[in-house]
Short mmCIF file of C-alpha atoms and ligand atoms in Angstrom, two decimals:
data_model
loop_
_atom_site.label_atom_id
_atom_site.label_comp_id
_atom_site.label_asym_id
_atom_site.label_seq_id
_atom_site.Cartn_x
_atom_site.Cartn_y
_atom_site.Cartn_z
CA MET A 1460 67.34 7.73 30.17
CA LYS A 1461 63.91 5.94 29.09
CA SER A 1462 63.59 2.27 30.77
CA ALA A 1463 62.34 -0.21 28.25
CA ALA A 1464 59.07 -0.84 30.33
CA HIS A 1465 57.51 2.17 29.29
CA ASP A 1466 57.61 1.22 25.50
CA THR A 1467 55.88 -2.29 25.91
CA PRO A 1468 52.60 -2.51 26.73
CA MET A 1469 51.05 -4.02 30.00
CA ALA A 1470 50.56 -7.46 29.78
CA GLN A 1471 46.79 -8.43 30.79
CA PRO A 1472 46.74 -10.60 33.91
CA LYS A 1473 46.23 -13.89 33.74
CA THR A 1474 44.67 -14.77 36.93
CA ALA A 1475 41.78 -12.64 39.02
CA PHE A 1476 40.58 -13.50 42.37
CA VAL A 1477 37.04 -13.21 42.17
CA CYS A 1478 34.69 -13.06 45.34
CA GLN A 1479 32.33 -15.72 45.39
CA SER A 1480 30.21 -13.85 47.89
CA CYS A 1481 29.07 -10.45 45.58
CA GLY A 1482 31.55 -11.28 42.14
CA ALA A 1483 33.92 -8.35 42.81
CA SER A 1484 37.24 -9.33 40.51
CA PHE A 1485 40.40 -8.11 42.34
CA PRO A 1486 43.99 -8.70 40.98
CA LYS A 1487 45.54 -9.86 44.49
CA TRP A 1488 44.43 -12.02 46.94
CA SER A 1489 43.52 -10.64 50.32
CA GLY A 1490 41.58 -12.00 53.31
CA GLN A 1491 38.64 -9.80 53.03
CA CYS A 1492 36.55 -8.74 50.33
CA SER A 1493 36.78 -4.98 50.05
CA ASP A 1494 33.58 -4.88 47.98
CA CYS A 1495 31.32 -6.80 50.42
CA ASN A 1496 33.34 -7.10 53.61
CA GLU A 1497 33.07 -10.87 53.36
CA TRP A 1498 35.96 -12.97 54.67
CA ASN A 1499 37.89 -15.61 52.80
CA THR A 1500 35.66 -15.30 49.91
CA LEU A 1501 38.71 -14.30 47.39
CA VAL A 1502 39.18 -17.67 44.78
CA GLU A 1503 41.66 -17.33 42.16
CA THR A 1504 40.09 -17.38 38.62
CA ILE A 1505 41.58 -17.44 35.36
CA ALA A 1506 40.90 -14.15 33.91
CA HIS A 1507 38.34 -13.93 31.06
CA LYS A 1508 37.46 -11.48 28.68
CA VAL A 1509 33.68 -12.11 29.41
CA PRO A 1510 31.42 -12.04 26.66
CA ARG A 1511 28.85 -8.95 26.57
CA THR A 1512 26.34 -9.39 29.54
CA ASN A 1513 24.17 -6.73 28.37
CA THR A 1514 20.61 -8.08 29.26
CA ALA A 1515 18.36 -5.26 27.76
CA THR A 1516 16.03 -6.44 25.14
CA SER A 1517 17.29 -5.84 21.40
CA ALA A 1518 18.08 -2.19 20.40
CA GLY A 1519 15.76 -0.35 18.00
CA PRO A 1520 14.15 3.20 17.29
CA VAL A 1521 13.82 5.60 19.93
CA ARG A 1522 10.01 5.76 20.75
CA ARG A 1523 7.21 7.73 22.43
CA LEU A 1524 6.17 6.86 26.01
CA ALA A 1525 2.56 6.15 24.98
CA GLU A 1526 3.42 3.46 22.34
CA VAL A 1527 5.06 1.31 24.54
CA GLN A 1528 2.45 1.70 27.60
CA ALA A 1529 -0.19 0.80 24.48
CA GLU A 1530 1.17 -2.57 24.77
CA ASP A 1531 -0.23 -4.36 27.81
CA THR A 1532 2.00 -7.23 28.91
CA PRO A 1533 -0.08 -10.38 28.55
CA ARG A 1534 -0.17 -13.47 31.02
CA VAL A 1535 -0.45 -16.85 30.99
CA PRO A 1536 -1.86 -18.37 34.19
CA CYS A 1537 -0.11 -21.09 35.50
CA GLY A 1538 -3.42 -23.43 36.46
CA LEU A 1539 -1.91 -23.26 40.21
CA PRO A 1540 -4.28 -19.55 41.76
CA GLU A 1541 -1.61 -19.77 44.77
CA MET A 1542 1.48 -19.24 42.31
CA ASP A 1543 -0.20 -16.52 40.03
CA ARG A 1544 -1.31 -14.38 43.10
CA VAL A 1545 2.53 -14.66 43.95
CA LEU A 1546 3.45 -14.29 39.92
CA GLY A 1547 1.20 -11.23 39.85
CA GLY A 1548 -1.53 -12.87 37.92
CA GLY A 1549 0.49 -14.92 35.82
CA LEU A 1550 3.75 -16.03 33.53
CA VAL A 1551 4.80 -12.96 31.52
CA PRO A 1552 6.89 -13.93 28.25
CA GLY A 1553 10.22 -13.21 28.36
CA ALA A 1554 10.26 -13.11 32.24
CA VAL A 1555 12.94 -14.49 34.01
CA ILE A 1556 12.05 -15.74 37.66
CA LEU A 1557 14.70 -17.23 39.95
CA ILE A 1558 13.17 -19.64 43.11
CA GLY A 1559 15.31 -20.32 45.84
CA GLY A 1560 14.49 -22.38 48.97
CA ASP A 1561 16.14 -24.95 51.41
CA PRO A 1562 17.02 -28.70 49.73
CA GLY A 1563 14.37 -30.99 49.74
CA ILE A 1564 11.76 -28.39 50.66
CA GLY A 1565 9.67 -29.02 47.52
CA LYS A 1566 11.07 -26.36 44.42
CA SER A 1567 11.44 -29.32 42.06
CA THR A 1568 7.58 -30.61 42.88
CA LEU A 1569 6.36 -27.23 42.81
CA LEU A 1570 7.50 -26.12 39.41
CA MET A 1571 6.61 -29.84 37.54
CA GLN A 1572 3.47 -29.22 39.19
CA VAL A 1573 3.17 -25.82 37.29
CA LEU A 1574 4.26 -27.68 34.07
CA GLY A 1575 1.61 -30.24 34.31
CA ALA A 1576 -0.69 -27.64 35.10
CA VAL A 1577 0.20 -25.20 32.19
CA GLU A 1578 1.08 -27.37 29.68
CA PRO A 1579 -2.14 -28.30 27.42
CA ARG A 1580 -1.92 -24.23 27.20
CA LEU A 1581 1.56 -23.68 26.58
CA SER A 1582 4.46 -25.46 25.20
CA VAL A 1583 7.01 -26.27 28.03
CA LEU A 1584 10.64 -27.73 28.53
CA TYR A 1585 11.93 -29.04 32.20
CA VAL A 1586 15.59 -29.50 32.03
CA THR A 1587 17.17 -30.94 34.88
CA GLY A 1588 20.70 -30.80 35.43
CA GLU A 1589 20.41 -32.36 39.40
CA GLU A 1590 18.39 -35.19 38.92
CA SER A 1591 18.38 -38.45 36.37
CA LEU A 1592 15.26 -38.55 33.87
CA ALA A 1593 14.43 -41.32 35.39
CA GLN A 1594 14.23 -39.67 39.29
CA VAL A 1595 12.15 -36.92 37.31
CA GLY A 1596 9.71 -39.57 36.01
CA LEU A 1597 9.38 -41.15 39.27
CA ARG A 1598 8.27 -37.82 40.81
CA ALA A 1599 5.67 -36.55 38.27
CA GLN A 1600 4.02 -40.38 38.84
CA ARG A 1601 4.06 -39.59 42.19
CA LEU A 1602 2.58 -36.62 41.21
CA GLY A 1603 -0.12 -38.11 39.30
CA LEU A 1604 0.81 -35.87 36.06
CA LYS A 1605 -1.44 -36.76 33.19
CA THR A 1606 1.09 -35.25 30.78
CA PRO A 1607 2.86 -37.71 29.04
CA ASP A 1608 4.09 -35.79 26.53
CA LEU A 1609 5.69 -33.00 28.82
CA PRO A 1610 9.14 -32.51 27.25
CA VAL A 1611 12.16 -33.41 29.62
CA LEU A 1612 16.00 -32.98 28.97
CA ALA A 1613 18.70 -34.02 31.31
CA GLU A 1614 21.66 -31.67 30.52
CA THR A 1615 24.39 -29.09 32.14
CA SER A 1616 26.00 -27.56 29.26
CA ILE A 1617 24.61 -23.96 28.58
CA GLU A 1618 25.46 -24.26 24.86
CA GLN A 1619 23.15 -27.09 24.44
CA ILE A 1620 20.26 -26.06 26.34
CA LEU A 1621 19.93 -22.16 24.71
CA SER A 1622 20.25 -24.59 21.38
CA HIS A 1623 17.37 -26.80 22.45
CA LEU A 1624 15.46 -23.60 23.66
CA GLN A 1625 16.52 -21.75 20.37
CA GLN A 1626 14.53 -25.37 18.37
CA ARG A 1627 11.72 -25.53 20.46
CA ARG A 1628 10.81 -22.10 21.44
CA PRO A 1629 8.64 -22.85 24.33
CA GLY A 1630 6.40 -21.20 26.17
CA LEU A 1631 7.86 -22.02 29.56
CA ALA A 1632 10.89 -23.83 30.57
CA VAL A 1633 12.41 -24.54 33.80
CA LEU A 1634 15.80 -25.03 34.64
CA ASP A 1635 16.64 -27.16 38.06
CA SER A 1636 19.14 -25.58 38.96
CA ILE A 1637 21.32 -22.73 38.10
CA GLN A 1638 24.13 -23.44 40.37
CA THR A 1639 24.25 -27.11 37.97
CA LEU A 1640 24.71 -25.23 34.60
CA TYR A 1641 28.34 -24.70 32.61
CA THR A 1642 29.10 -22.33 30.00
CA GLU A 1643 32.08 -23.65 27.74
CA ALA A 1644 33.00 -19.83 27.18
CA LEU A 1645 34.86 -20.13 30.83
CA ASP A 1646 36.74 -23.06 32.70
CA SER A 1647 35.94 -22.31 36.12
CA ALA A 1648 33.50 -24.65 37.91
CA PRO A 1649 29.95 -24.64 37.88
CA GLY A 1650 28.20 -22.74 40.61
CA SER A 1651 31.20 -20.69 40.65
CA VAL A 1652 30.36 -16.95 40.61
CA SER A 1653 31.61 -16.32 37.01
CA GLN A 1654 29.82 -19.10 35.85
CA LEU A 1655 26.81 -18.16 37.84
CA ARG A 1656 26.75 -15.03 36.37
CA GLU A 1657 27.32 -15.50 32.81
CA CYS A 1658 25.05 -18.55 32.27
CA THR A 1659 22.14 -16.33 34.18
CA ALA A 1660 22.87 -13.31 31.31
CA GLN A 1661 23.16 -15.71 28.51
CA LEU A 1662 19.72 -17.19 29.44
CA VAL A 1663 18.20 -13.71 30.56
CA ARG A 1664 19.12 -12.35 27.07
CA HIS A 1665 17.92 -15.51 25.08
CA ALA A 1666 14.36 -15.39 26.90
CA LYS A 1667 13.82 -11.82 26.04
CA SER A 1668 14.86 -12.50 22.62
CA ILE A 1669 12.37 -15.61 22.02
CA GLY A 1670 9.55 -14.72 24.62
CA THR A 1671 10.20 -17.83 26.63
CA THR A 1672 9.14 -17.61 30.53
CA LEU A 1673 12.13 -18.77 32.16
CA VAL A 1674 11.96 -20.21 35.90
CA LEU A 1675 15.73 -20.75 37.37
CA VAL A 1676 15.77 -22.72 40.26
CA GLY A 1677 18.81 -21.74 42.83
CA HIS A 1678 20.07 -23.47 45.92
CA VAL A 1679 20.52 -21.28 49.05
CA THR A 1680 23.20 -21.14 51.21
CA LYS A 1681 22.88 -21.40 55.10
CA GLU A 1682 21.89 -18.19 55.78
CA GLY A 1683 18.97 -18.73 53.59
CA ALA A 1684 20.32 -16.29 50.53
CA ILE A 1685 20.55 -17.73 47.11
CA ALA A 1686 24.27 -18.96 46.51
CA GLY A 1687 25.88 -16.86 44.45
CA PRO A 1688 26.46 -13.19 43.64
CA ARG A 1689 23.62 -10.69 44.60
CA VAL A 1690 24.06 -9.92 41.24
CA LEU A 1691 21.81 -13.02 40.28
CA GLU A 1692 18.72 -10.99 41.58
CA HIS A 1693 19.59 -7.84 39.88
CA MET A 1694 19.32 -9.57 36.74
CA VAL A 1695 16.35 -11.49 36.92
CA ASP A 1696 12.24 -9.74 36.98
CA THR A 1697 11.47 -11.72 39.83
CA VAL A 1698 12.73 -13.55 42.74
CA LEU A 1699 10.96 -16.14 45.11
CA TYR A 1700 11.51 -17.67 48.03
CA PHE A 1701 10.58 -20.88 49.29
CA GLU A 1702 10.17 -20.90 53.10
CA HIS A 1703 8.49 -23.25 55.72
CA ASP A 1704 8.66 -23.83 59.03
CA ALA A 1705 10.74 -26.60 60.99
CA GLY A 1706 8.72 -29.63 60.88
CA SER A 1707 5.57 -27.97 59.30
CA ARG A 1708 4.06 -29.40 56.34
CA PHE A 1709 3.05 -26.01 55.05
CA ARG A 1710 5.38 -24.09 52.50
CA ILE A 1711 4.98 -20.65 51.73
CA VAL A 1712 6.36 -18.72 48.50
CA ARG A 1713 6.97 -15.27 48.91
CA ALA A 1714 7.85 -12.89 46.20
CA VAL A 1715 11.10 -10.66 47.36
CA LYS A 1716 11.16 -8.52 43.96
CA ASN A 1717 8.82 -8.57 41.16
CA ARG A 1718 9.04 -6.49 38.21
CA PHE A 1719 5.38 -7.33 37.59
CA GLY A 1720 3.78 -7.11 40.88
CA ALA A 1721 3.80 -6.73 44.47
CA VAL A 1722 6.51 -8.09 46.44
CA ASN A 1723 5.88 -9.90 49.58
CA GLU A 1724 3.19 -11.91 48.09
CA LEU A 1725 2.58 -14.84 49.32
CA GLY A 1726 1.42 -18.55 48.20
CA VAL A 1727 0.39 -21.12 50.72
CA PHE A 1728 0.83 -24.76 50.16
CA ALA A 1729 0.65 -27.97 52.06
CA MET A 1730 3.18 -30.41 51.07
CA THR A 1731 0.97 -34.34 51.06
CA ASP A 1732 1.77 -37.60 49.57
CA GLY A 1733 0.40 -36.13 46.04
CA GLY A 1734 2.87 -33.43 45.69
CA LEU A 1735 1.53 -29.70 46.77
CA LYS A 1736 -1.76 -28.76 47.59
CA GLU A 1737 -3.05 -25.17 47.62
CA VAL A 1738 -3.87 -23.69 50.83
CA SER A 1739 -7.13 -21.43 50.64
CA ASN A 1740 -7.91 -19.95 53.57
CA PRO A 1741 -4.43 -19.47 55.07
CA SER A 1742 -5.99 -17.18 57.58
CA ALA A 1743 -7.12 -20.31 59.16
CA LEU A 1744 -3.06 -21.47 59.63
CA PHE A 1745 -1.70 -18.98 61.62
CA LEU A 1746 -4.35 -18.84 64.20
CA SER A 1747 -4.00 -20.91 67.35
CA ARG A 1748 -7.68 -21.56 68.14
CA HIS A 1749 -7.76 -21.40 71.88
CA ALA A 1750 -10.36 -22.80 73.38
CA GLN A 1751 -10.66 -20.01 76.39
CA PRO A 1752 -8.77 -16.92 75.31
CA VAL A 1753 -5.27 -16.60 77.15
CA PRO A 1754 -3.21 -14.05 78.39
CA GLY A 1755 -0.49 -12.67 76.01
CA SER A 1756 -2.24 -13.57 73.04
CA VAL A 1757 -3.43 -11.14 70.46
CA ILE A 1758 -4.87 -11.48 66.97
CA THR A 1759 -3.92 -8.89 64.52
CA VAL A 1760 -4.49 -8.55 60.04
CA THR A 1761 -1.23 -8.64 58.43
CA ARG A 1762 -0.79 -7.36 54.63
CA GLN A 1763 1.44 -9.64 53.03
CA GLY A 1764 1.70 -7.91 49.55
CA ASN A 1765 -2.34 -7.58 48.49
CA ARG A 1766 -3.27 -9.93 51.03
CA PRO A 1767 -4.81 -9.12 54.41
CA LEU A 1768 -4.00 -12.64 56.59
CA LEU A 1769 -4.89 -13.44 60.02
CA VAL A 1770 -2.11 -14.03 62.41
CA GLU A 1771 -1.56 -14.18 66.22
CA VAL A 1772 0.97 -11.97 67.85
CA GLN A 1773 1.92 -13.44 71.28
CA ALA A 1774 3.76 -12.46 74.30
CA LEU A 1775 4.95 -13.41 77.63
CA VAL A 1776 6.28 -10.72 80.12
CA ASP A 1777 7.90 -12.44 83.20
CA ARG A 1778 10.48 -11.24 86.16
CA SER A 1779 14.15 -11.10 85.33
CA GLN A 1780 16.90 -12.56 86.86
CA LEU A 1781 19.23 -10.48 85.04
CA SER A 1782 20.18 -7.16 85.50
CA LEU A 1783 19.65 -6.61 81.59
CA PRO A 1784 16.43 -7.64 80.97
CA ARG A 1785 15.82 -9.80 77.64
CA ARG A 1786 13.72 -8.70 75.01
CA VAL A 1787 13.82 -11.39 72.24
CA THR A 1788 11.24 -11.65 69.08
CA LEU A 1789 10.70 -14.27 66.83
CA GLY A 1790 9.24 -12.87 63.25
CA LEU A 1791 8.65 -9.45 64.82
CA GLU A 1792 11.66 -6.62 64.68
CA ALA A 1793 13.74 -6.87 68.23
CA ASN A 1794 14.27 -3.14 68.12
CA ARG A 1795 10.94 -2.08 67.43
CA LEU A 1796 10.01 -4.06 70.41
CA SER A 1797 12.45 -2.40 72.52
CA MET A 1798 10.87 1.09 71.34
CA LEU A 1799 7.44 0.37 72.11
CA LEU A 1800 8.14 -0.47 75.35
CA ALA A 1801 9.84 2.70 76.01
CA VAL A 1802 6.36 4.65 74.48
CA LEU A 1803 3.93 2.07 76.58
CA HIS A 1804 6.23 3.67 79.57
CA ARG A 1805 6.19 7.11 78.70
CA HIS A 1806 3.03 7.50 77.27
CA GLY A 1807 0.83 4.41 79.16
CA GLY A 1808 2.42 4.41 82.34
CA VAL A 1809 3.48 0.98 82.47
CA SER A 1810 7.24 -0.34 83.36
CA LEU A 1811 8.76 -3.65 82.21
CA GLY A 1812 11.87 -2.68 82.78
CA ASP A 1813 12.54 -4.96 85.20
CA GLN A 1814 10.84 -7.84 82.83
CA ASP A 1815 11.70 -10.00 80.42
CA VAL A 1816 9.68 -9.81 77.17
CA PHE A 1817 9.09 -12.30 74.63
CA ALA A 1818 6.86 -12.06 71.60
CA SER A 1819 6.22 -14.39 68.78
CA VAL A 1820 4.15 -14.31 65.38
CA VAL A 1821 2.48 -17.99 65.50
CA GLY A 1822 2.90 -20.36 63.08
CA GLY A 1823 6.73 -19.13 61.54
CA MET A 1824 5.10 -16.14 59.85
CA ARG A 1825 7.30 -12.90 59.63
CA ILE A 1826 5.58 -9.53 59.80
CA GLN A 1827 7.62 -6.41 58.82
CA GLU A 1828 5.08 -4.03 58.98
CA THR A 1829 4.16 -1.35 61.64
CA ALA A 1830 0.43 -2.61 61.61
CA ALA A 1831 1.84 -5.29 64.46
CA ASP A 1832 2.71 -2.07 66.84
CA LEU A 1833 0.03 -1.75 68.73
CA PRO A 1834 -0.80 -5.98 68.77
CA MET A 1835 2.79 -6.06 70.32
CA VAL A 1836 1.85 -3.46 72.83
CA LEU A 1837 -1.44 -5.05 73.91
CA ALA A 1838 -0.13 -8.58 74.08
CA ALA A 1839 2.69 -7.44 76.16
CA LEU A 1840 0.39 -5.41 78.64
CA SER A 1841 -1.97 -8.73 78.18
CA SER A 1842 0.78 -11.15 79.52
CA PHE A 1843 2.09 -8.77 82.36
CA ARG A 1844 -1.87 -7.81 83.94
CA SER A 1845 -2.58 -11.87 82.98
CA ARG A 1846 -5.43 -10.60 81.44
CA PRO A 1847 -6.62 -11.87 78.52
CA VAL A 1848 -7.95 -9.84 74.90
CA ALA A 1849 -11.83 -11.10 74.03
CA GLY A 1850 -10.91 -13.67 71.35
CA ASP A 1851 -13.27 -12.13 68.73
CA THR A 1852 -11.23 -9.29 68.81
CA VAL A 1853 -8.36 -7.67 66.07
CA VAL A 1854 -5.90 -5.34 66.76
CA PHE A 1855 -4.14 -2.84 64.19
CA GLY A 1856 -2.15 -0.09 64.16
CA GLU A 1857 1.44 1.84 63.92
CA VAL A 1858 2.29 3.32 67.44
CA GLY A 1859 4.21 6.76 67.08
CA LEU A 1860 7.15 7.70 69.58
CA ALA A 1861 4.79 10.46 70.89
CA GLY A 1862 1.88 8.00 71.86
CA GLU A 1863 -0.37 8.28 69.19
CA ILE A 1864 -2.02 5.69 67.07
CA ARG A 1865 -1.19 6.33 63.15
CA PRO A 1866 -3.35 4.43 60.29
CA VAL A 1867 -2.18 1.63 58.25
CA ALA A 1868 -2.66 1.26 54.76
CA GLY A 1869 -5.21 -1.24 53.51
CA GLY A 1870 -7.68 -0.57 56.86
CA GLU A 1871 -11.28 -2.15 55.12
CA GLU A 1872 -9.48 -4.71 53.48
CA ARG A 1873 -8.11 -5.98 57.36
CA LEU A 1874 -11.26 -5.64 58.66
CA GLN A 1875 -13.09 -7.67 55.68
CA GLU A 1876 -10.81 -10.29 56.08
CA ALA A 1877 -11.34 -9.95 59.83
CA ALA A 1878 -15.23 -10.34 59.67
CA LYS A 1879 -15.23 -13.41 57.15
CA GLN A 1880 -13.15 -15.22 59.84
CA GLY A 1881 -15.68 -14.60 61.87
CA PHE A 1882 -14.06 -12.02 64.09
CA LYS A 1883 -16.78 -9.17 65.98
CA ARG A 1884 -14.90 -6.49 67.56
CA ALA A 1885 -11.81 -4.87 66.37
CA LEU A 1886 -9.77 -2.37 68.01
CA VAL A 1887 -7.87 0.23 64.98
CA PRO A 1888 -6.35 3.92 64.21
CA GLU A 1889 -9.20 6.43 64.26
CA ALA A 1890 -7.76 7.26 60.16
CA ASN A 1891 -8.59 3.15 59.36
CA LYS A 1892 -12.39 3.95 60.55
CA PRO A 1893 -14.32 2.14 58.11
CA ARG A 1894 -16.63 4.73 56.01
CA ARG A 1895 -19.90 4.19 56.40
CA THR A 1896 -20.51 2.58 52.84
CA ALA A 1897 -18.03 -0.11 53.69
CA LYS A 1898 -20.69 -2.31 55.43
CA ILE A 1899 -18.46 -4.17 57.42
CA GLU A 1900 -20.65 -6.40 60.46
CA MET A 1901 -18.06 -5.32 63.42
CA GLU A 1902 -17.87 -3.37 66.38
CA VAL A 1903 -15.31 -1.16 65.53
CA THR A 1904 -13.32 0.99 68.32
CA PRO A 1905 -11.23 3.62 66.66
CA VAL A 1906 -8.35 5.19 68.74
CA SER A 1907 -5.75 8.11 68.24
CA ARG A 1908 -3.55 7.74 71.49
CA LEU A 1909 -2.07 4.43 72.66
CA HIS A 1910 -3.68 5.65 76.53
CA GLN A 1911 -7.35 5.51 74.90
CA ALA A 1912 -6.24 2.07 73.20
CA LEU A 1913 -5.24 0.85 76.90
CA GLU A 1914 -8.52 1.97 78.13
CA ALA A 1915 -10.37 0.20 76.11
CA PHE A 1916 -8.33 -2.70 76.44
P1 LIG B 2763 11.61 -31.70 45.75
O1 LIG B 2763 10.53 -31.21 45.16
O2 LIG B 2763 12.97 -32.50 45.13
O3 LIG B 2763 13.11 -30.47 46.55
P2 LIG B 2763 14.07 -29.80 45.89
O4 LIG B 2763 13.60 -29.93 44.77
O5 LIG B 2763 13.66 -28.68 46.62
O6 LIG B 2763 15.14 -29.92 46.95
O7 LIG B 2763 11.03 -32.29 46.95
C1 LIG B 2763 11.28 -33.11 47.78
C2 LIG B 2763 10.59 -33.47 49.25
O8 LIG B 2763 8.91 -33.35 48.78
C3 LIG B 2763 10.74 -35.01 49.91
O9 LIG B 2763 11.82 -34.90 51.11
C4 LIG B 2763 9.67 -35.46 49.38
C5 LIG B 2763 8.77 -34.68 49.47
N1 LIG B 2763 7.53 -35.23 48.46
C6 LIG B 2763 6.75 -35.42 49.11
O10 LIG B 2763 6.22 -35.66 50.58
N2 LIG B 2763 5.52 -35.57 48.37
C7 LIG B 2763 5.08 -35.67 46.95
O11 LIG B 2763 4.22 -35.89 46.08
C8 LIG B 2763 6.37 -35.01 46.38
C9 LIG B 2763 6.94 -35.53 45.07
C10 LIG B 2763 8.00 -34.65 47.26
MG1 LIG B 2764 15.26 -30.86 43.06
#
């Protein structure tokens, strides 16, 4: 016997449960998203047939690689050299840039300044979904922008915005912020995952087809990631984060993804009464100048993107009151510190097993590269022995588990930057010894084993 259910086609589910963290969709509710393992993120949404979200540029004939490469991407400098550096040399037509940061850090201010600086050379459009036009006007006045004709629009409907973009075809458009936009095709609330995804997809498609550079402002969650699904970061060409140290007036713009430049590239700004000012010599910012050399402080040269930057690594070693001594890091990797202390014990004969070790980077900088290994070891030792490292010395190098000192990328640029800042001596890996032609006016001590470094220190 045949059941009636077999003959009728299955009806489409009317609602779906969409994870607000990763965007995965499920037919049934559950407490945990099985895709990204976040808890309590599934929200019931009306299931839509979402329009095509193909973000590639329009199809064309198959072409030879050599032909496509010949068209070099033109770049328009945006008028703020620090910003151009982060973007990899300027604005690329058709590129979509997502910029995230804490509320009040200065995203709108920065973008307003970029628009003001670029406006004479490029047609622009500023779309605000968060503030009234009067507020935008006040900010422009405060910034002293001399661009009375700068077009501004208060709008949150993506259809309206797209039609304005289509009409004006600006070279650069800023949408502040992506979380406030909505498309009429979906009836979920602005800021929900499906809205974010759909709006961004439409904008990306549009930007590529009319060659407009789009900047999307994104809110960040409490954990500091851009709110909404990670798919936003995949859809855009460039992701910038705007960071600052609590209480500091300095702001760092960092590229965490860039299809047109180096990642981790930094731009440094200071917030003033008249907006953001570029900091052209940021190395000075991350050094705390001590009148006398102090124990536990070592200056290193880190590379952020393509830029060498002098920073101070500090360590404090103190007798532990706990059975399991603490290893705490700020701006450095904690696992790396534990590993380095083990290397110091095995290959340097110094045991810190009964000591608490704290290590940090001055000025709220984060170092993720291995060049900070040797400075961390020396800072810990310097604190342990209460013997300062000479104030005119820089140190960098990776420390291997076998006690060897391994080279790091960009050795000569690092030394050049240190020399420029007035440092006289350097302790570097053997393989980073500068070539004779490099003309670096420093006394460079190359080392290949940990014990050599300890002797030199
Ligand atoms: P804003 O750009 O509105 O931040 P976001 O868009 O990231 O939320 O910046 C707001 C903060 O910046 C606010 O606290 C005031 C401060 N600010 C200045 O200190 N100087 C200025 O010239 C401007 C325009 C803002
Ligand atoms: Mg804002």
